[in-house]
N, CA and C of each residue as an Amber inpcrd file, in Angstrom:
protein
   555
 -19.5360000  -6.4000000  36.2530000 -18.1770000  -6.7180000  35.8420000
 -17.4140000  -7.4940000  36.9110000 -17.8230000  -7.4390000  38.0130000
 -17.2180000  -8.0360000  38.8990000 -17.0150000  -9.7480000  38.7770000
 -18.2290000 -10.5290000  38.7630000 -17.9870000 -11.5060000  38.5490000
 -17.6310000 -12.5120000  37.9920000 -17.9220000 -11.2830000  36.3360000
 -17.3920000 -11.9030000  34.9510000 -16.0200000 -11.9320000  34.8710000
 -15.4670000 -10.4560000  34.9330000 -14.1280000 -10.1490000  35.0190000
 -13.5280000  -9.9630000  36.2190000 -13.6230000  -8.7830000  37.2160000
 -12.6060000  -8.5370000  38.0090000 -12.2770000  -9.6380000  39.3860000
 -13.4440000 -10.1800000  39.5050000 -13.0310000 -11.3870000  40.0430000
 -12.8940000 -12.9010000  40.0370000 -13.1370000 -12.4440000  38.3380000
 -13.1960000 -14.3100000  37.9950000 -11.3490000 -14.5820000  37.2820000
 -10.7870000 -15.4650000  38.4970000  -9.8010000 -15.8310000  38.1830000
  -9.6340000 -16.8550000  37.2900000 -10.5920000 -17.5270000  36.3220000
 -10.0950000 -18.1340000  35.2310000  -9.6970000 -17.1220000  34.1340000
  -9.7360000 -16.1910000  33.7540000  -9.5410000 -14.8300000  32.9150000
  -7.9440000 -14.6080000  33.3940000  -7.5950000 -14.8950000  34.0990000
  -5.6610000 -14.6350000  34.4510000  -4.7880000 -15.2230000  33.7980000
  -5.4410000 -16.2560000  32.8790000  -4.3650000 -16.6820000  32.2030000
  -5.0940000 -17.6620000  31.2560000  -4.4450000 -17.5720000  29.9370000
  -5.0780000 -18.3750000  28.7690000  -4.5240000 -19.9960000  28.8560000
  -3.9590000 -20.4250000  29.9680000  -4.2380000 -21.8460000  30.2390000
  -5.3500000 -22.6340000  30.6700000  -6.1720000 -21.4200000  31.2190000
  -7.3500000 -21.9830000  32.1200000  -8.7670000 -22.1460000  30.5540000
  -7.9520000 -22.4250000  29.5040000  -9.0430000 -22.8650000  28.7310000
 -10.1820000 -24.1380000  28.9830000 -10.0590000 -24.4510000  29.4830000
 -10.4750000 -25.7630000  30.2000000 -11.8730000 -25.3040000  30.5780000
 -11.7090000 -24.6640000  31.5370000 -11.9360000 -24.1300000  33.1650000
 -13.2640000 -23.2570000  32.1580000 -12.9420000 -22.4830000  31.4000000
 -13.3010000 -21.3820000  30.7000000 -14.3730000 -21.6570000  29.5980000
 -14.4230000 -23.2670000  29.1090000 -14.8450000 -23.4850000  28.6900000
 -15.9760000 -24.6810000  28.9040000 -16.2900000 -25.2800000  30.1310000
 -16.7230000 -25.9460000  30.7440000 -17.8130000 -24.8330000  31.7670000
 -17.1200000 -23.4470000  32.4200000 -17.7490000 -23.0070000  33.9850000
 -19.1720000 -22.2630000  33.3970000 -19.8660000 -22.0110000  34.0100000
 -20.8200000 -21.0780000  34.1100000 -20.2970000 -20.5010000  35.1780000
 -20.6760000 -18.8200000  34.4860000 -20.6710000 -17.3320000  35.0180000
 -21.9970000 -16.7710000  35.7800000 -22.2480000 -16.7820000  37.0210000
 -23.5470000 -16.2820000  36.8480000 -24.7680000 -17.0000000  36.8740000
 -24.8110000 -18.1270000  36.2520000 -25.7930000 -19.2130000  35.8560000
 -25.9130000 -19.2320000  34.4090000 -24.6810000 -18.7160000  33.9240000
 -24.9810000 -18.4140000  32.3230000 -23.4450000 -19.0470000  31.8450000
 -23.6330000 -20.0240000  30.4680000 -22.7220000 -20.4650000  29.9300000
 -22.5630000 -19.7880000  28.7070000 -21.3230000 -19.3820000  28.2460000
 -21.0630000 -19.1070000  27.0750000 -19.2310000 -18.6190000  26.9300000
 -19.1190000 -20.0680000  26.6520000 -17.6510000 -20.2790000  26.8260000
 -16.8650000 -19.3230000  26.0040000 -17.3850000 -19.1310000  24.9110000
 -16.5800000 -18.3790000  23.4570000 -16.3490000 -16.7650000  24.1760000
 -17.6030000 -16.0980000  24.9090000 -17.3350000 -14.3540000  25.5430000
 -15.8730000 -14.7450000  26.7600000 -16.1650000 -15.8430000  27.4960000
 -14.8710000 -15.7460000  28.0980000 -14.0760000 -16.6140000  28.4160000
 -13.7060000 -16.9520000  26.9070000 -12.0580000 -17.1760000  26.0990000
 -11.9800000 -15.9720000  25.7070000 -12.7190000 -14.7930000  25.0540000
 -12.2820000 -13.7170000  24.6460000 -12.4590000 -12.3490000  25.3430000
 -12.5340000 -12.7100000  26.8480000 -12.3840000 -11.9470000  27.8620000
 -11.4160000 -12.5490000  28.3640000 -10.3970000 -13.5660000  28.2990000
  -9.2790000 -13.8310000  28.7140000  -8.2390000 -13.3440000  27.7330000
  -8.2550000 -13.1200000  26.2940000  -7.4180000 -12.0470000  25.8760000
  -7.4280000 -11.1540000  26.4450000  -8.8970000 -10.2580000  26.1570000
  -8.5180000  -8.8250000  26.6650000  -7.9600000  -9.0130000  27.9980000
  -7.8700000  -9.9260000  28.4930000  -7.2510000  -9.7870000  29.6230000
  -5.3910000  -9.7810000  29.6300000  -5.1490000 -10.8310000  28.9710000
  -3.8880000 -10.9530000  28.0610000  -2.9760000  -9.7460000  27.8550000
  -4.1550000  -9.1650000  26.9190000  -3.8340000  -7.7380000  26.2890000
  -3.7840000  -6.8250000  27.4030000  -3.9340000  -6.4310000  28.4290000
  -4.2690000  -5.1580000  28.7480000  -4.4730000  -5.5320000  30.5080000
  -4.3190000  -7.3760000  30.9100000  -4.3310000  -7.0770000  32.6390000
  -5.4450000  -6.4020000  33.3220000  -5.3800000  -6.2440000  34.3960000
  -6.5460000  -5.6660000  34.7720000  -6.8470000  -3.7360000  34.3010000
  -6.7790000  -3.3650000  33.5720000  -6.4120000  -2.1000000  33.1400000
  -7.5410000  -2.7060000  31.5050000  -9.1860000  -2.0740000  32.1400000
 -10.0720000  -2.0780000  31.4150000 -10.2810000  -1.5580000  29.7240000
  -8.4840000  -1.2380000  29.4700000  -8.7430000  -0.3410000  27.7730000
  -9.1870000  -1.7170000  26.4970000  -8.2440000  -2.8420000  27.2610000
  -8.1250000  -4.1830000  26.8040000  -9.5860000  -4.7480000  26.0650000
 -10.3310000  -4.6880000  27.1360000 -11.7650000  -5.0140000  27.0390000
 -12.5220000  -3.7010000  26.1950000 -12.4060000  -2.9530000  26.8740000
 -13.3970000  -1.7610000  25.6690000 -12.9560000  -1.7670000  24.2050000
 -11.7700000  -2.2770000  24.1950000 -11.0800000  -1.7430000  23.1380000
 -11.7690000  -2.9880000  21.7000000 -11.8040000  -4.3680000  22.5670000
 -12.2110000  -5.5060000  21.4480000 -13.6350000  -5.2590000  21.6130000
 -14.7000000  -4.6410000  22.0260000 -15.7870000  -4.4740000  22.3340000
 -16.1860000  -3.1730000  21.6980000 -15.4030000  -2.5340000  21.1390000
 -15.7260000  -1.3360000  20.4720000 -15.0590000  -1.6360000  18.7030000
 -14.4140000  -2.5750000  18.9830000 -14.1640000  -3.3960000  17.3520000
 -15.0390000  -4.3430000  17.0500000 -15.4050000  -4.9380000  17.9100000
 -16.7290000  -6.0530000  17.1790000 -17.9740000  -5.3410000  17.2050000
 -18.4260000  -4.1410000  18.1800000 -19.2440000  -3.2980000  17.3510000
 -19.2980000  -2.3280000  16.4500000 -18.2590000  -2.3680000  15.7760000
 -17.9980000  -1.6730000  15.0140000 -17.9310000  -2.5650000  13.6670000
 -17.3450000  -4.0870000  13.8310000 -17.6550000  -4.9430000  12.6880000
 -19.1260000  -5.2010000  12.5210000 -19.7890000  -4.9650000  13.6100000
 -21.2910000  -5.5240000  13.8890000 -22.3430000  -4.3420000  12.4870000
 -21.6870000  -3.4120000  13.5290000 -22.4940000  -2.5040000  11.9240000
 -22.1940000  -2.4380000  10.9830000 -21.2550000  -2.7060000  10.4420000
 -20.6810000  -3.1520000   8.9150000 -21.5000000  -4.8200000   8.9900000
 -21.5890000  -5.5960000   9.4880000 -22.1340000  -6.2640000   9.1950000
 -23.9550000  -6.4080000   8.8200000 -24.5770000  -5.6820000   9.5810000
 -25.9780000  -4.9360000  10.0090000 -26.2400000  -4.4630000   8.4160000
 -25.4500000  -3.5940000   7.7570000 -25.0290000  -2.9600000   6.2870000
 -25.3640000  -3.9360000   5.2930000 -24.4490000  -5.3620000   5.9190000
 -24.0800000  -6.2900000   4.4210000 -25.2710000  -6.8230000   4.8210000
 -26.5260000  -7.1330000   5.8330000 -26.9160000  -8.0500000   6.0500000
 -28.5430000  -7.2680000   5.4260000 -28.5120000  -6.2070000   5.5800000
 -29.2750000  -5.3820000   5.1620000 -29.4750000  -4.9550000   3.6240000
 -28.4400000  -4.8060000   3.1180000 -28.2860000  -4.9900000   1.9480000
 -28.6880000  -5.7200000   1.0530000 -28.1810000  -7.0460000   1.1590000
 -28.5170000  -8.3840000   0.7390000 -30.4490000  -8.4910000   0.9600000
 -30.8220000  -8.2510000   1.9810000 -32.3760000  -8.6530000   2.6190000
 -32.9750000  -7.6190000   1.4230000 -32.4080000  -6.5510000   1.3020000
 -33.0820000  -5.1140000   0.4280000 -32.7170000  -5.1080000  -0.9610000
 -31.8640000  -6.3000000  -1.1320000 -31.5210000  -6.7820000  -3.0240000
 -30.4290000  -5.5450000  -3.5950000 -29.7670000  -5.0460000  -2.4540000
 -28.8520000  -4.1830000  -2.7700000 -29.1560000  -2.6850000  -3.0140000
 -30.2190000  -2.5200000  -1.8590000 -30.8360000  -0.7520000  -1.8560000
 -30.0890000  -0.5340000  -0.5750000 -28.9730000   0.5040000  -0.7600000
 -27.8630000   1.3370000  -0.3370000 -28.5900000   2.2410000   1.0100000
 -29.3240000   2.6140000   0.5750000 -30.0040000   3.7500000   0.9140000
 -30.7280000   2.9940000   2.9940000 -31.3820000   2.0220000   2.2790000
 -31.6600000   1.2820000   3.4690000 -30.9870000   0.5910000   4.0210000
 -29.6800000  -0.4970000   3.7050000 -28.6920000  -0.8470000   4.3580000
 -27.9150000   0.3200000   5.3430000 -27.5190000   1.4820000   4.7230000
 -27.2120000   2.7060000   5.3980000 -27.5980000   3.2410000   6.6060000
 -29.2320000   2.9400000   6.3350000 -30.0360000   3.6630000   7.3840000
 -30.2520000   2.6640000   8.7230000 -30.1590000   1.0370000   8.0500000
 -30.3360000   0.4830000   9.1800000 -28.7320000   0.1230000  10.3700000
 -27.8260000   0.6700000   9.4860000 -26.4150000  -0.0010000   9.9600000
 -26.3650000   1.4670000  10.7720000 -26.8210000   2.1660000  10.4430000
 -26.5700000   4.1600000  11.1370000 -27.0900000   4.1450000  12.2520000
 -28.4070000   3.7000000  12.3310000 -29.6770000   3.4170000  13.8120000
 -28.6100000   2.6140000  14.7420000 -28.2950000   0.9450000  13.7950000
 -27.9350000   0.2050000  14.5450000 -26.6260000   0.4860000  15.5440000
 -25.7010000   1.7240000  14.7730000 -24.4740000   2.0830000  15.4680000
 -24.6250000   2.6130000  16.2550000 -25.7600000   3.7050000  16.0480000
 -25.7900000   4.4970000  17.2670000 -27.2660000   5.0640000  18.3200000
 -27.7660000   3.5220000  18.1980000 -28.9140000   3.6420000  19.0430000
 -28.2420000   3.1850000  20.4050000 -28.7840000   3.9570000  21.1510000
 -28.2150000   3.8650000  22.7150000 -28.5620000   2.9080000  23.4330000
 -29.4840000   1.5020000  22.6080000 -29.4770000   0.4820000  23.2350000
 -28.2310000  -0.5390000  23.2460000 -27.4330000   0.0380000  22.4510000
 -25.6520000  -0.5350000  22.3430000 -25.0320000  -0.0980000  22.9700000
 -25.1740000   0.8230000  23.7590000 -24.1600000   1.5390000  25.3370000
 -23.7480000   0.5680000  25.5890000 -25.2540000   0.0400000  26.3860000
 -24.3950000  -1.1660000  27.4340000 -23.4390000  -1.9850000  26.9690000
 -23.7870000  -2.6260000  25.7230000 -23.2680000  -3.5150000  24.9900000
 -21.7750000  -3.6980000  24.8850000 -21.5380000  -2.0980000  24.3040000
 -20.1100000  -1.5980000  23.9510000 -19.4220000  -1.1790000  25.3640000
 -19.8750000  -0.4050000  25.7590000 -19.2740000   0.3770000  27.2550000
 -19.0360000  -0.8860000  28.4000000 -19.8900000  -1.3360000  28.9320000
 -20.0850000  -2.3700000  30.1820000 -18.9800000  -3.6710000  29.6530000
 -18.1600000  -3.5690000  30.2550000 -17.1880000  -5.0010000  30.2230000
 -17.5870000  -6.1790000  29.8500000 -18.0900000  -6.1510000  31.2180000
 -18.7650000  -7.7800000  31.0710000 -19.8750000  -8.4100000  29.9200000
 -20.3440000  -7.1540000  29.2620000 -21.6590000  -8.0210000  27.7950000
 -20.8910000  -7.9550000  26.6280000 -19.3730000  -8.1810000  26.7320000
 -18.6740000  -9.1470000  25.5760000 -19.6200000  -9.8430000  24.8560000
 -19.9920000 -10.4880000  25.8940000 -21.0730000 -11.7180000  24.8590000
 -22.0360000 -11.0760000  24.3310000 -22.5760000  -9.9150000  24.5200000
 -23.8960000  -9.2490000  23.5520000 -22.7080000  -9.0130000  22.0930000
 -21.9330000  -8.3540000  21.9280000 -21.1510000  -8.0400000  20.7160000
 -20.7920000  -9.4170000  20.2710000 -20.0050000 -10.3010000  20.8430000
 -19.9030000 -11.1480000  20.0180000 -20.9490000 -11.9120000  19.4640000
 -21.7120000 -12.4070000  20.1140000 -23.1630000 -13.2420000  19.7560000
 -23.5000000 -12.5690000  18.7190000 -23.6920000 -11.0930000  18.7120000
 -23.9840000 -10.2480000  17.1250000 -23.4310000 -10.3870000  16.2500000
 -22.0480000 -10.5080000  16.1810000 -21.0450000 -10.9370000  15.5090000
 -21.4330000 -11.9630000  14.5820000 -21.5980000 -13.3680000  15.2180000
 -21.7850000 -14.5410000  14.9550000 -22.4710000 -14.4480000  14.2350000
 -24.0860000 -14.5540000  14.8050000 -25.4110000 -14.0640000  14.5830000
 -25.4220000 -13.7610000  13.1400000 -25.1030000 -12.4600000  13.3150000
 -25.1610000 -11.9290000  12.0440000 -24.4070000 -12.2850000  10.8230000
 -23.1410000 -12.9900000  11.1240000 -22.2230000 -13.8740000   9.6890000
 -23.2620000 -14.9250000   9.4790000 -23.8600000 -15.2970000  10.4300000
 -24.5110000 -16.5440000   9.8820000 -25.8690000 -16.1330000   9.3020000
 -26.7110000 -15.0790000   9.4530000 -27.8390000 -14.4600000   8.7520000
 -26.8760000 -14.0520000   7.5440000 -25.6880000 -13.5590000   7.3970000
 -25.7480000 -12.9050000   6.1190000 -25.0600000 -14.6410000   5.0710000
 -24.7930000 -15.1970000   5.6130000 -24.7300000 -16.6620000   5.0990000
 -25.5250000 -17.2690000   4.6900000 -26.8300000 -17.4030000   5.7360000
 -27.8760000 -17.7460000   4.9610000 -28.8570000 -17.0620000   4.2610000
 -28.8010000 -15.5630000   3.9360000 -29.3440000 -14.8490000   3.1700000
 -28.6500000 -15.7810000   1.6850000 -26.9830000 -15.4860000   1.7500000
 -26.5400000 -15.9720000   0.4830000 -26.9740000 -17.2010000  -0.0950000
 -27.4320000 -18.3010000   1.1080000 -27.7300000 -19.8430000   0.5570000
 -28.8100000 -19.5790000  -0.1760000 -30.1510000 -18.4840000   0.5600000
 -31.0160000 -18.5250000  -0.1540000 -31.1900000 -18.1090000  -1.5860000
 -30.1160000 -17.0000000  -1.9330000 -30.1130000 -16.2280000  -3.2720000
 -29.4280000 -16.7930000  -4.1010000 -28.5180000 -17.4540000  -3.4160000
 -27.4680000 -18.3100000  -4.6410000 -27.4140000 -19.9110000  -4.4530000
 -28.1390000 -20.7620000  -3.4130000 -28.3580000 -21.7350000  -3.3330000
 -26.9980000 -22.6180000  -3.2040000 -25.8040000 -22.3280000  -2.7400000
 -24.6120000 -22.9550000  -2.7330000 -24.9650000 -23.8590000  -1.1250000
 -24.2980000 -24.8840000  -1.1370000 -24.2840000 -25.8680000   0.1060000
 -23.2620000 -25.1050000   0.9680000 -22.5370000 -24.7100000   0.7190000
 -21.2400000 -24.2210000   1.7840000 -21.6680000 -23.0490000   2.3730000
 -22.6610000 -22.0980000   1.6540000 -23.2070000 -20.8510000   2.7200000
 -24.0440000 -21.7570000   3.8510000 -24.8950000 -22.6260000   3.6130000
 -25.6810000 -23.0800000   4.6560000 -24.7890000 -23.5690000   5.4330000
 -24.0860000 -24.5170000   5.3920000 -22.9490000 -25.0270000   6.3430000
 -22.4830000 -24.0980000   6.7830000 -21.8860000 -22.8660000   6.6010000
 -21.1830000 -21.6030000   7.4110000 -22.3460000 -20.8890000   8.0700000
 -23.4540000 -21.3420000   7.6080000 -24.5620000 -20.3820000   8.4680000
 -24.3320000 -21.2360000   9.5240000 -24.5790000 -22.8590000   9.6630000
 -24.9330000 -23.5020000  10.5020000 -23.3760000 -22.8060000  11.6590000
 -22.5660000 -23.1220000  11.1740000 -21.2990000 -23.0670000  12.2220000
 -21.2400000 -21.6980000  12.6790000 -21.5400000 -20.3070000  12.0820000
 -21.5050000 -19.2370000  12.6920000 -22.9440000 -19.2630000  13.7240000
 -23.8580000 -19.6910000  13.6470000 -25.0530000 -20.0610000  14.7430000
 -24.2760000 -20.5290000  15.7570000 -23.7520000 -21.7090000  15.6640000
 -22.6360000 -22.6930000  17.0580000 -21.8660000 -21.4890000  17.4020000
 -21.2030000 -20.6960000  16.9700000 -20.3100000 -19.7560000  17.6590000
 -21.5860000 -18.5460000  18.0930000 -22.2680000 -18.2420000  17.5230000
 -23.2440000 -17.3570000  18.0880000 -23.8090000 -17.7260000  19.2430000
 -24.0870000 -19.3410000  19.3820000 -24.8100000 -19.5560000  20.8390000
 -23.6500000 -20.3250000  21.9960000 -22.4200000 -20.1260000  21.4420000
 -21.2060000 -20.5320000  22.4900000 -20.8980000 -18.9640000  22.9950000
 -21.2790000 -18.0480000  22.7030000 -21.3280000 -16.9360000  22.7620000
 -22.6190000 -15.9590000  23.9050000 -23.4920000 -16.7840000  23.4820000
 -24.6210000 -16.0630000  24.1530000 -26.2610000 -17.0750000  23.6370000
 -26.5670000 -17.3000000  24.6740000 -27.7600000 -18.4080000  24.6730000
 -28.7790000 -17.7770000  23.8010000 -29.0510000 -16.2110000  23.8160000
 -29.7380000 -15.5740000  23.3150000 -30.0520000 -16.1020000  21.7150000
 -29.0240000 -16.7000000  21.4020000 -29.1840000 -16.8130000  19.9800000
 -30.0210000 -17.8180000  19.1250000 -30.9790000 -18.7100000  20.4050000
 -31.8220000 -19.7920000  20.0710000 -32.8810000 -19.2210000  19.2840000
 -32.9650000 -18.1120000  18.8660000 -33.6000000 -17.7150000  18.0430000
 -33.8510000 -17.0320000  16.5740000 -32.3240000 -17.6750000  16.2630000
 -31.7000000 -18.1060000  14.8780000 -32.7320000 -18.7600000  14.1310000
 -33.4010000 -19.7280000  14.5760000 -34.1880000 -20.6950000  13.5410000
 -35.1320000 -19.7370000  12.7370000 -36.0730000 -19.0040000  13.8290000
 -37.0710000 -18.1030000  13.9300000 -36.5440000 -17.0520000  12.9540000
 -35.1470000 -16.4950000  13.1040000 -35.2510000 -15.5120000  11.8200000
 -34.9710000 -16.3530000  10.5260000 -34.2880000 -17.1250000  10.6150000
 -34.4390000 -17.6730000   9.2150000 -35.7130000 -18.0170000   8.4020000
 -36.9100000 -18.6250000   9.1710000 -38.2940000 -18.8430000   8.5510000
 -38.7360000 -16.7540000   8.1340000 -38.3800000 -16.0090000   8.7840000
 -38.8360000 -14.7200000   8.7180000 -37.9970000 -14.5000000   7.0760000
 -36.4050000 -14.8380000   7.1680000 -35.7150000 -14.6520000   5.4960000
 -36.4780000 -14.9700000   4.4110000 -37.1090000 -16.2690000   4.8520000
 -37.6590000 -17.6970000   3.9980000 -38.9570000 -16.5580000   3.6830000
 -39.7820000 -16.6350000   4.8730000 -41.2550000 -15.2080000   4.0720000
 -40.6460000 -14.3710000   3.6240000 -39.6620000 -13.2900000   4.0360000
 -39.5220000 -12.1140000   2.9880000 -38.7050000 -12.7100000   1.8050000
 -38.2260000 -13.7290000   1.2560000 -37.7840000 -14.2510000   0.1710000
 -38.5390000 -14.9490000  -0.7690000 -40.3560000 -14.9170000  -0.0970000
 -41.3230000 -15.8610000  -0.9370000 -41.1590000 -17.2160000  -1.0230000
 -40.3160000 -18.0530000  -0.1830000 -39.4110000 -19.4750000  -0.3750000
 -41.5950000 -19.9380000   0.0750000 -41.7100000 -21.2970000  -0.7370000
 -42.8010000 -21.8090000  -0.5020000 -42.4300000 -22.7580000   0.4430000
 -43.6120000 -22.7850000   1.5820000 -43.1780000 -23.3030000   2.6880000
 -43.5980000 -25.0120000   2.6700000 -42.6190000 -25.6310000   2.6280000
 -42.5190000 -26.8930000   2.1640000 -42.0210000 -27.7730000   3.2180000
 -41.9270000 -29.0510000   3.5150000 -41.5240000 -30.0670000   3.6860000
 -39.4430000 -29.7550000   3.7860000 -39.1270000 -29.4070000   2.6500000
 -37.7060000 -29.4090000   2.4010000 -37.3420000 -28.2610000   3.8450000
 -38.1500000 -26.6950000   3.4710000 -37.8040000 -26.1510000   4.0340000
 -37.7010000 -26.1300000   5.5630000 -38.8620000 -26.5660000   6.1160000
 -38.7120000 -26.8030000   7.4910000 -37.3740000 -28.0990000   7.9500000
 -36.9760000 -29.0660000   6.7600000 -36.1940000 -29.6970000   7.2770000
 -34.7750000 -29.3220000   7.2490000 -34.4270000 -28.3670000   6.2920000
 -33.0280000 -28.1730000   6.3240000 -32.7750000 -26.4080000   7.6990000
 -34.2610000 -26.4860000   8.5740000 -33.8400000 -25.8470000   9.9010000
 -33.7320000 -26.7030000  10.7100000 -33.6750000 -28.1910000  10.3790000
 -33.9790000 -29.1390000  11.6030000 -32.5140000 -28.6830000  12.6840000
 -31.0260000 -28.9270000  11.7910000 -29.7730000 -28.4790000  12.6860000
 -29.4970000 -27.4770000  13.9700000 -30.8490000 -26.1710000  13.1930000
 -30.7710000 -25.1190000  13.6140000 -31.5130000 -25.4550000  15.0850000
 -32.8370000 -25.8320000  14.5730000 -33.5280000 -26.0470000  15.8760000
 -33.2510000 -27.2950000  16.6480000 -32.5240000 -28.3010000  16.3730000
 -31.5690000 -29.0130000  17.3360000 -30.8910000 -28.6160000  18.4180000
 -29.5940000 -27.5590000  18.0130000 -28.8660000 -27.0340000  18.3160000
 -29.7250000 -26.0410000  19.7560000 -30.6940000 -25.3620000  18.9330000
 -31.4570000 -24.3840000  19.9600000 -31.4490000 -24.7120000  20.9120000
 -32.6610000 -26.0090000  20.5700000 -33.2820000 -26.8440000  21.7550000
 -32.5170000 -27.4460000  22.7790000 -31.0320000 -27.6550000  21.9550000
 -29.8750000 -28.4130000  23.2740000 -29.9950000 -27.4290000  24.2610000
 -29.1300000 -25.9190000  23.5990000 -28.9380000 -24.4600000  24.4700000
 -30.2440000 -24.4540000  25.3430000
């Protein structure tokens, strides 16, 4: 926490958007965790409730999301959306996540992540152009968030097998954005 937060003075004030959105932390870029470690900073100063507090709401949207995303993958069996959003809340590999200040960016990147899996679950079931486009843009906020997320493309071909999609020409090209994007990160 130290370097992310308690001593990184671009977090003192939401002018330093600039600064915030250009620096690497660490050796790690991901401008979107801190612009939104400069709220909680906003909110709450150096007095850590600020930060736990949006970090215990986006994991908390995270498993409601985990639910819808689960759901949808399971054609609307309750039973298993339930079970995987229940694990996902309270497996203790989310301590860190939630508790530790500084892995903002693990919650939000999930965040993202996951609007854009449950986006493109929908493109696949209902075939509308505007879910794929919101998949694509919740991916960009997922990996302005956390680099981790170059591996968006990869679950989508995994949707594509558990959805039976025949693996075609079309399909590998409408991941081309995805794996663009990766490959920049």
């Amino acid at each position: 926490d130290d370097d992310y937060v308690v001593n990184n003075i671009q977090l003192r004030s939401l002018s330093n958007m600039g600064e915030l959105m250009t620096r690497a932390v660490q050796g790690n870029y991901h401008p979107l965790a801190m612009i939104s470690s400069a709220f909680s900073h906003a909110m709450s100063g150096d007095q850590p409730w600020g930060y736990h507090f949006l970090n215990i709401i986006f994991h908390l949207l995270n498993t409601c999301l985990v639910y819808k995303v689960a759901w949808r993958l399971s054609k609307g069996n309750g039973v298993i959306a339930f079970a995987c959003a229940l694990i996902f809340g309270v497996h203790p590999m989310h301590v860190e996540s939630v508790a530790w200040v500084s892995e903002r960016k693990d919650v939000l990147y999930g965040f993202f992540f996951l609007l854009g899996l449950d986006r493109y679950v929908r493109y696949v079931d209902e075939g509308k152009r505007s879910h794929y486009f919101f998949s694509i843009l919740w991916f960009l906020l997922s990996l302005a968030s956390k680099p981790a997320a170059i591996i968006f493309p990869i679950v989508l071909f995994a949707i594509d097998f558990l959805r039976k999609r025949k693996m075609s020409a079309a399909l590998f090209t409408e991941k081309i954005p995805f794996l663009i994007f990766s490959l920049f990160v």
